[in-house]
Short mmCIF file of C-alpha atoms and ligand atoms in Angstrom, two decimals:
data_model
loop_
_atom_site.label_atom_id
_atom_site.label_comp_id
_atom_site.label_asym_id
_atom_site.label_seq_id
_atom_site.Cartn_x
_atom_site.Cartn_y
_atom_site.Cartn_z
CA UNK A 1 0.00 0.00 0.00
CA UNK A 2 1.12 3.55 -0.72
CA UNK A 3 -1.07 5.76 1.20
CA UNK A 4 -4.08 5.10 3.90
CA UNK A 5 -6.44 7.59 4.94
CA UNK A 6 -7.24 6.51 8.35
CA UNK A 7 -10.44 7.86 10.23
CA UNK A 8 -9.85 11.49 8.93
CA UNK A 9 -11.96 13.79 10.33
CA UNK A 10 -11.40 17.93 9.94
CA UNK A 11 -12.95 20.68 11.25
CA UNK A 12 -12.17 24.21 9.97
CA UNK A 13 -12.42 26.88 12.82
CA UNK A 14 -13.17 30.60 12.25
CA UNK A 15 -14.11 33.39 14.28
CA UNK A 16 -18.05 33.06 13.89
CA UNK A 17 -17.92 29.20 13.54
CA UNK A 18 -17.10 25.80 12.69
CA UNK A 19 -17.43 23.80 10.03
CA UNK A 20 -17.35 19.78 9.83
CA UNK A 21 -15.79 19.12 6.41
CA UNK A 22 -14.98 15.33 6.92
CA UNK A 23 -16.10 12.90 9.11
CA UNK A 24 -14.04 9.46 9.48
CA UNK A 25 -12.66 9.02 6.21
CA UNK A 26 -11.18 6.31 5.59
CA UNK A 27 -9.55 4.53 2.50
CA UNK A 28 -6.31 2.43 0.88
CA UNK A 29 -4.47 3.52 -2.41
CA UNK A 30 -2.27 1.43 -3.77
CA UNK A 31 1.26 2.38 -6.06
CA UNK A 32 -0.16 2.65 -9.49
CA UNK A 33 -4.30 3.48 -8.62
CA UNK A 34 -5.71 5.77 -10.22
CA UNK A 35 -8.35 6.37 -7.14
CA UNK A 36 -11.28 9.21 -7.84
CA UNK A 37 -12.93 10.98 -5.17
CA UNK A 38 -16.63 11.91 -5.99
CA UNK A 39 -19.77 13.42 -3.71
CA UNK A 40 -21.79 16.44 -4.14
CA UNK A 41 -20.00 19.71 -4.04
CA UNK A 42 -19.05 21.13 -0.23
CA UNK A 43 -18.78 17.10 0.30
CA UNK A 44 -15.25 18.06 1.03
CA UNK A 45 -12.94 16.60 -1.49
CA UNK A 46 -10.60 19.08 -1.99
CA UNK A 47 -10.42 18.94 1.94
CA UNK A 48 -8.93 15.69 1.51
CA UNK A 49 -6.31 16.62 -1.41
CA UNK A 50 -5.11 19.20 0.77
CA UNK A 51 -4.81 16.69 3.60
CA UNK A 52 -2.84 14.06 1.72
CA UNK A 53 -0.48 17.15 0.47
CA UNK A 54 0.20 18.26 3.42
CA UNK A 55 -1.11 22.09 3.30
CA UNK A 56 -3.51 21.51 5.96
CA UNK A 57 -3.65 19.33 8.96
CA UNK A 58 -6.79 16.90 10.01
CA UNK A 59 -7.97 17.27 13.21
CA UNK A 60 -9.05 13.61 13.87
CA UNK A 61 -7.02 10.63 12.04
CA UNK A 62 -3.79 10.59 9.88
CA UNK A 63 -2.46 10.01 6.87
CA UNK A 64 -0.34 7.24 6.70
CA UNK A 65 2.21 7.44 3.76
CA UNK A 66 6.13 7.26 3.09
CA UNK A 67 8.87 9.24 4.10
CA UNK A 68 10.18 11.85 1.72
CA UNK A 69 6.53 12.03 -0.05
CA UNK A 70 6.12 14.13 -3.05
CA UNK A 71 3.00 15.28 -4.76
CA UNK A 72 2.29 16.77 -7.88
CA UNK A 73 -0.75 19.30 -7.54
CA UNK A 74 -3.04 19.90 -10.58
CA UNK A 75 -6.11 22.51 -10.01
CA UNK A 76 -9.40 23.25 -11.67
CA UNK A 77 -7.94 26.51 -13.34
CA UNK A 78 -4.78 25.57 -15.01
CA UNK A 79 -2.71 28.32 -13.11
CA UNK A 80 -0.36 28.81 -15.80
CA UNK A 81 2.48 32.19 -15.37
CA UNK A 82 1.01 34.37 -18.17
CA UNK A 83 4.08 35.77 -18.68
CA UNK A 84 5.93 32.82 -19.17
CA UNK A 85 5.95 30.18 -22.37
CA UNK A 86 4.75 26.61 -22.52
CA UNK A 87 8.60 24.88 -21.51
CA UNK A 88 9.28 27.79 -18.52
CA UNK A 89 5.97 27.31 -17.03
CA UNK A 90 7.11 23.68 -16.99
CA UNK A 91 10.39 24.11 -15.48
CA UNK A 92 9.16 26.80 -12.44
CA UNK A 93 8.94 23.95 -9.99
CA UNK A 94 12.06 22.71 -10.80
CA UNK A 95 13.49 26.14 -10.80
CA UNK A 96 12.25 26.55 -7.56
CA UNK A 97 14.13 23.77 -6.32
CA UNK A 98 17.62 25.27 -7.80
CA UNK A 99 17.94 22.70 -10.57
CA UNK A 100 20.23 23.76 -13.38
CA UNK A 101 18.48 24.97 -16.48
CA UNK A 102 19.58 22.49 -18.88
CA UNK A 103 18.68 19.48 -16.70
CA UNK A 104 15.46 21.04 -16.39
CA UNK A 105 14.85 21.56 -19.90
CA UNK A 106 15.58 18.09 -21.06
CA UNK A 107 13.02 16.63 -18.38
CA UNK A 108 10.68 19.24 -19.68
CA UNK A 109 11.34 18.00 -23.45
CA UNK A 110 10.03 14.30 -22.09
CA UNK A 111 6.93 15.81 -20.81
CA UNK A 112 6.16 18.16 -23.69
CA UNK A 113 6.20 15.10 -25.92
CA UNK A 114 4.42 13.42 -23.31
CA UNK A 115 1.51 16.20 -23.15
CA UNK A 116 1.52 15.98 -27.29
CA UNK A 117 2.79 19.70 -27.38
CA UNK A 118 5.98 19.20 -28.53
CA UNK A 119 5.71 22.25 -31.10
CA UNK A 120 4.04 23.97 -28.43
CA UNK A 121 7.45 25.01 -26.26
CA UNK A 122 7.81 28.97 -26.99
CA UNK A 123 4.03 29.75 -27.04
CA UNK A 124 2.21 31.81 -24.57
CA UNK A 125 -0.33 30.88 -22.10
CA UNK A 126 -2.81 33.39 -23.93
CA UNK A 127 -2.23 31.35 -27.25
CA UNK A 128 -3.46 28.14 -25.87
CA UNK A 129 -6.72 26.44 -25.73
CA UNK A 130 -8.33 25.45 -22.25
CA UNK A 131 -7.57 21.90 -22.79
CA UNK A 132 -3.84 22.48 -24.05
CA UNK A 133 -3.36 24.76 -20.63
CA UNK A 134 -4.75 22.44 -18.40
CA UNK A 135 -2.13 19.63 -20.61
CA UNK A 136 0.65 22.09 -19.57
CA UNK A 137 -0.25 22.59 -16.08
CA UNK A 138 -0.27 18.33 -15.91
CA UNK A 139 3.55 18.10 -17.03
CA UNK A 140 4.45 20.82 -14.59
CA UNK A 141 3.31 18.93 -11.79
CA UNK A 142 5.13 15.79 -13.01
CA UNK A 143 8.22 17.61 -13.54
CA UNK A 144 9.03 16.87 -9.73
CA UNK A 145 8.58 12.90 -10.85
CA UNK A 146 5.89 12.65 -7.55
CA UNK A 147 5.03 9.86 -6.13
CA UNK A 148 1.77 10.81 -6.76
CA UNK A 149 -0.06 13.41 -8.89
CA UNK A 150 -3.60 14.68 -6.76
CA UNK A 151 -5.68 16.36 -9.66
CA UNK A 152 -8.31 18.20 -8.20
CA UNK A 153 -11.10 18.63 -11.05
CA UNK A 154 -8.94 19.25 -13.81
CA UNK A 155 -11.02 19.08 -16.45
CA UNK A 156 -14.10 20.45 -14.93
CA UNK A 157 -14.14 24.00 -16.96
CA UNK A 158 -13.96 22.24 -19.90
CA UNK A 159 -16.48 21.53 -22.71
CA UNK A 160 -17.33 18.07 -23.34
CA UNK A 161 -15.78 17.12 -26.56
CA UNK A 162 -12.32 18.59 -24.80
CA UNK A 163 -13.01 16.81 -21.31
CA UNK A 164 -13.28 13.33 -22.98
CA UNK A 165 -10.34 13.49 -25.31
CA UNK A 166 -8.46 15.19 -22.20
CA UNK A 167 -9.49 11.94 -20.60
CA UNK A 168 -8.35 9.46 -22.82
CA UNK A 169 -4.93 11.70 -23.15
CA UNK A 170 -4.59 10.82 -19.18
CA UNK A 171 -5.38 7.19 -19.29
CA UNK A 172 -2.93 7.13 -21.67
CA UNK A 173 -0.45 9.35 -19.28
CA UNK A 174 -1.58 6.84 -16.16
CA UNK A 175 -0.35 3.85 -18.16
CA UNK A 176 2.60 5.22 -20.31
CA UNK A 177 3.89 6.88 -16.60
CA UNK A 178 2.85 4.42 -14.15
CA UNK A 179 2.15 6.85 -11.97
CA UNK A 180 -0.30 6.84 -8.93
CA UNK A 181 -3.50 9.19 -9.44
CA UNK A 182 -6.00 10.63 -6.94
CA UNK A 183 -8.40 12.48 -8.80
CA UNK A 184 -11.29 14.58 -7.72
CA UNK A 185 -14.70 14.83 -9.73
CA UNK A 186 -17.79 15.08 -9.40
CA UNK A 187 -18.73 14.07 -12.91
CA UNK A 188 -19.42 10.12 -12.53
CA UNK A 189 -18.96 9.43 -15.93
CA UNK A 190 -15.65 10.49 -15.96
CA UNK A 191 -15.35 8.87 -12.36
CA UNK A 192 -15.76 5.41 -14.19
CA UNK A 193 -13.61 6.12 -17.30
CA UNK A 194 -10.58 6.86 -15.41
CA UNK A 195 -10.40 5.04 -12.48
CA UNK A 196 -9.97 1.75 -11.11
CA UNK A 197 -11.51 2.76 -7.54
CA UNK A 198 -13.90 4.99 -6.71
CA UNK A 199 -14.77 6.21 -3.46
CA UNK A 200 -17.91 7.89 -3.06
CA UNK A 201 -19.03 10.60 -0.63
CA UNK A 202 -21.64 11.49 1.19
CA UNK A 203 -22.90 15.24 1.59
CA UNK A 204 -21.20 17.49 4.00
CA UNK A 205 -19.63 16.37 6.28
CA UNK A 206 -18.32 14.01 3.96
CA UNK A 207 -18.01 10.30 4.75
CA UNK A 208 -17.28 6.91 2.18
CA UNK A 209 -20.36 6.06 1.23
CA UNK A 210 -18.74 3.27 -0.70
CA UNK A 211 -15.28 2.16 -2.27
CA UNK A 212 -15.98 0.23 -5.76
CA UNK A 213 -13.51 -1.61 -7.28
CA UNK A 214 -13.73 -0.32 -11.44
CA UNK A 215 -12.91 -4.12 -12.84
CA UNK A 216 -12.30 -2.62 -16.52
CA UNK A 217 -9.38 -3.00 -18.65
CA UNK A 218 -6.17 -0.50 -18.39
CA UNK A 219 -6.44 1.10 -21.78
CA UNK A 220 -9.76 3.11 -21.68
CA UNK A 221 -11.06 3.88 -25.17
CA UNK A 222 -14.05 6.31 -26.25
CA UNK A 223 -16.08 3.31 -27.49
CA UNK A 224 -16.24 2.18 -23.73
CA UNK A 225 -18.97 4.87 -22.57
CA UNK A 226 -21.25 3.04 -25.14
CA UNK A 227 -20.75 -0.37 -23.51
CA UNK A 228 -23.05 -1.73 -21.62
CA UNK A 229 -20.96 -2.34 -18.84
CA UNK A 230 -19.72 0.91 -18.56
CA UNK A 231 -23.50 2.13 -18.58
CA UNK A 232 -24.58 -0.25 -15.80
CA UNK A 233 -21.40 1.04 -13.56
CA UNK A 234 -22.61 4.85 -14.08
CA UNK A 235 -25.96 3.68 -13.34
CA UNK A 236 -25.15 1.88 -10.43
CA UNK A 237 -23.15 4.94 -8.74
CA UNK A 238 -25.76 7.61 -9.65
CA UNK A 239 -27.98 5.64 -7.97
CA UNK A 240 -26.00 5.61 -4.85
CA UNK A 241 -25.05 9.61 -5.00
CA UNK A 242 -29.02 10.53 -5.46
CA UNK A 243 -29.79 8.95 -1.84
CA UNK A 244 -26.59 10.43 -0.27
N1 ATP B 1 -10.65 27.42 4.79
C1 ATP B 1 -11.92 27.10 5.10
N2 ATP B 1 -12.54 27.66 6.16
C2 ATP B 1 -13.81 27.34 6.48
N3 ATP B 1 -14.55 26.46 5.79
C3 ATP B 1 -14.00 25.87 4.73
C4 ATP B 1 -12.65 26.16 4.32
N4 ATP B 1 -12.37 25.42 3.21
C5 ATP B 1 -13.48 24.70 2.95
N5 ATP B 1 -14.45 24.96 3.85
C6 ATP B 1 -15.79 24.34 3.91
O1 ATP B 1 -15.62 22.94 4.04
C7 ATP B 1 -16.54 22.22 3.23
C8 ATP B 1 -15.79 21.33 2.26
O2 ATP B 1 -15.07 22.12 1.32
P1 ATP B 1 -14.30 21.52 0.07
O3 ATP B 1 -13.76 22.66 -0.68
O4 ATP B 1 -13.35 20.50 0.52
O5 ATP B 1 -15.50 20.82 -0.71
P2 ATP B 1 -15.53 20.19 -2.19
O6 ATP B 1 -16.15 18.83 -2.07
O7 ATP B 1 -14.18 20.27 -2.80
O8 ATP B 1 -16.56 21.15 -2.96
P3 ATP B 1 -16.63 21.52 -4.53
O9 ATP B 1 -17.16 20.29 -5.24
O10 ATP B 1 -17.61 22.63 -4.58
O11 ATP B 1 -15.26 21.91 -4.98
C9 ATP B 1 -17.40 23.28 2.54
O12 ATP B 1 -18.59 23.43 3.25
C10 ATP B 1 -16.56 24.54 2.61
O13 ATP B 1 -17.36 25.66 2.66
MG1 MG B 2 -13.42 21.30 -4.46
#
């Protein structure tokens, strides 16, 4: 195992109140998941990104997970430098770090080629496409090579022709990288298309409603949302969001 929630639970304390955001949440990810997160919005999912990061603390539980851990963040909005091209927005972690330009450069060559934008290197954020920034914004958080990449609706300001090939584009990422994924959405389609475990939540404060194993081969194709398999698995998951 490579990470374990265990009995999370987190409050968030302000002047005028409190807030129960999660309430004993618990779950396994192995090395090489890719693990999605879904509930209805305020459910607290990005609560629990931010946990397994690091950038806040839970008030109840822990998180187990290795020494020396590394994540790679990816956000709704791509969060691109505006005033810096494709390959330097790539880099800026890694130039944060201190690492010598031309090391950087030639990782950031791999990923380009990896995002499909190799002829993409000198252009500006403002010349890009939604889906090409939010492409960008994926190689810069693998730059770091993390042990795991938390993606916290990436692809949710998208339209839908963009979202879906963005999906296949990160199945094919997951597999070519073997990286591990945690991935927040609250689109179940996409839920089922990526993953191969789900955890569901319930409303605010949000608890598993249910972990389900996604027993569907690695290589995810368009064709697959048609199947019926894939349309009983949505089904089945709807059904247990609409009771909460
Ligand atoms: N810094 C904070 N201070 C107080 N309350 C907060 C803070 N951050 C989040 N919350 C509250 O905690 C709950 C969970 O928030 P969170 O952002 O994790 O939900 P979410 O599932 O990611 O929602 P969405 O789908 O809308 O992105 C919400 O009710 C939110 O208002
Ligand atoms: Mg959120």
């Amino acid at each position: 195992m490579l990470l374990e929630a265990k009995n999370i639970g987190i409050t968030y304390t302000s002047k005028e109140k409190e807030v129960k955001a999660l309430d004993k949440v618990s779950f396994e990810v192995e090395s090489r998941d890719f693990f999605s997160i879904i509930g209805p919005s305020g459910c607290g999912k990005t609560t629990i990104l931010k946990v397994i990061s690091g950038l806040i603390k839970s008030t109840k539980g822990e998180i187990v997970k290795p020494e020396d851990f590394e994540v790679g963040y990816v956000f709704q909005e791509p969060t691109l430098l505006e005033w810096r091209n494709v390959i330097d927005n790539i880099i800026l972690p890694l130039e944060i770090k201190g690492i010598a330009k031309k090391e950087s450069y030639k990782k950031a060559r791999k990923l380009l080629k990896l995002i499909n934008l190799e002829g993409f290197k000198n252009v500006y954020p403002k010349d890009l496409s939604g889906g090409m920034k939010q492409r960008v914004a994926i190689a810069r958080a693998l730059i770091c090579e993390p042990e795991v990449l938390l993606m916290d609706e990436p692809f949710g300001a998208l339209d839908e022709p963009t979202r879906l090939k963005l999906n296949t584009e990160l199945n094919r990422i997951w597999r070519e990288t073997k990286k591990t994924i945690i991935f927040v959405t609250h689109n179940v389609q996409e839920a089922v298309f990526l993953s191969n475990k789900i955890a569901v939540l319930t409303k605010r404060p949000g608890k598993v409603k249910k972990i389900l194993k996604i027993d569907l081969p690695e290589e995810r194709k368009l064709k697959l949302l048609d199947s019926e398999k894939f349309i009983k698995l949505v089904t089945r998951i709807r059904k247990s969001f609409e009771g909460y």
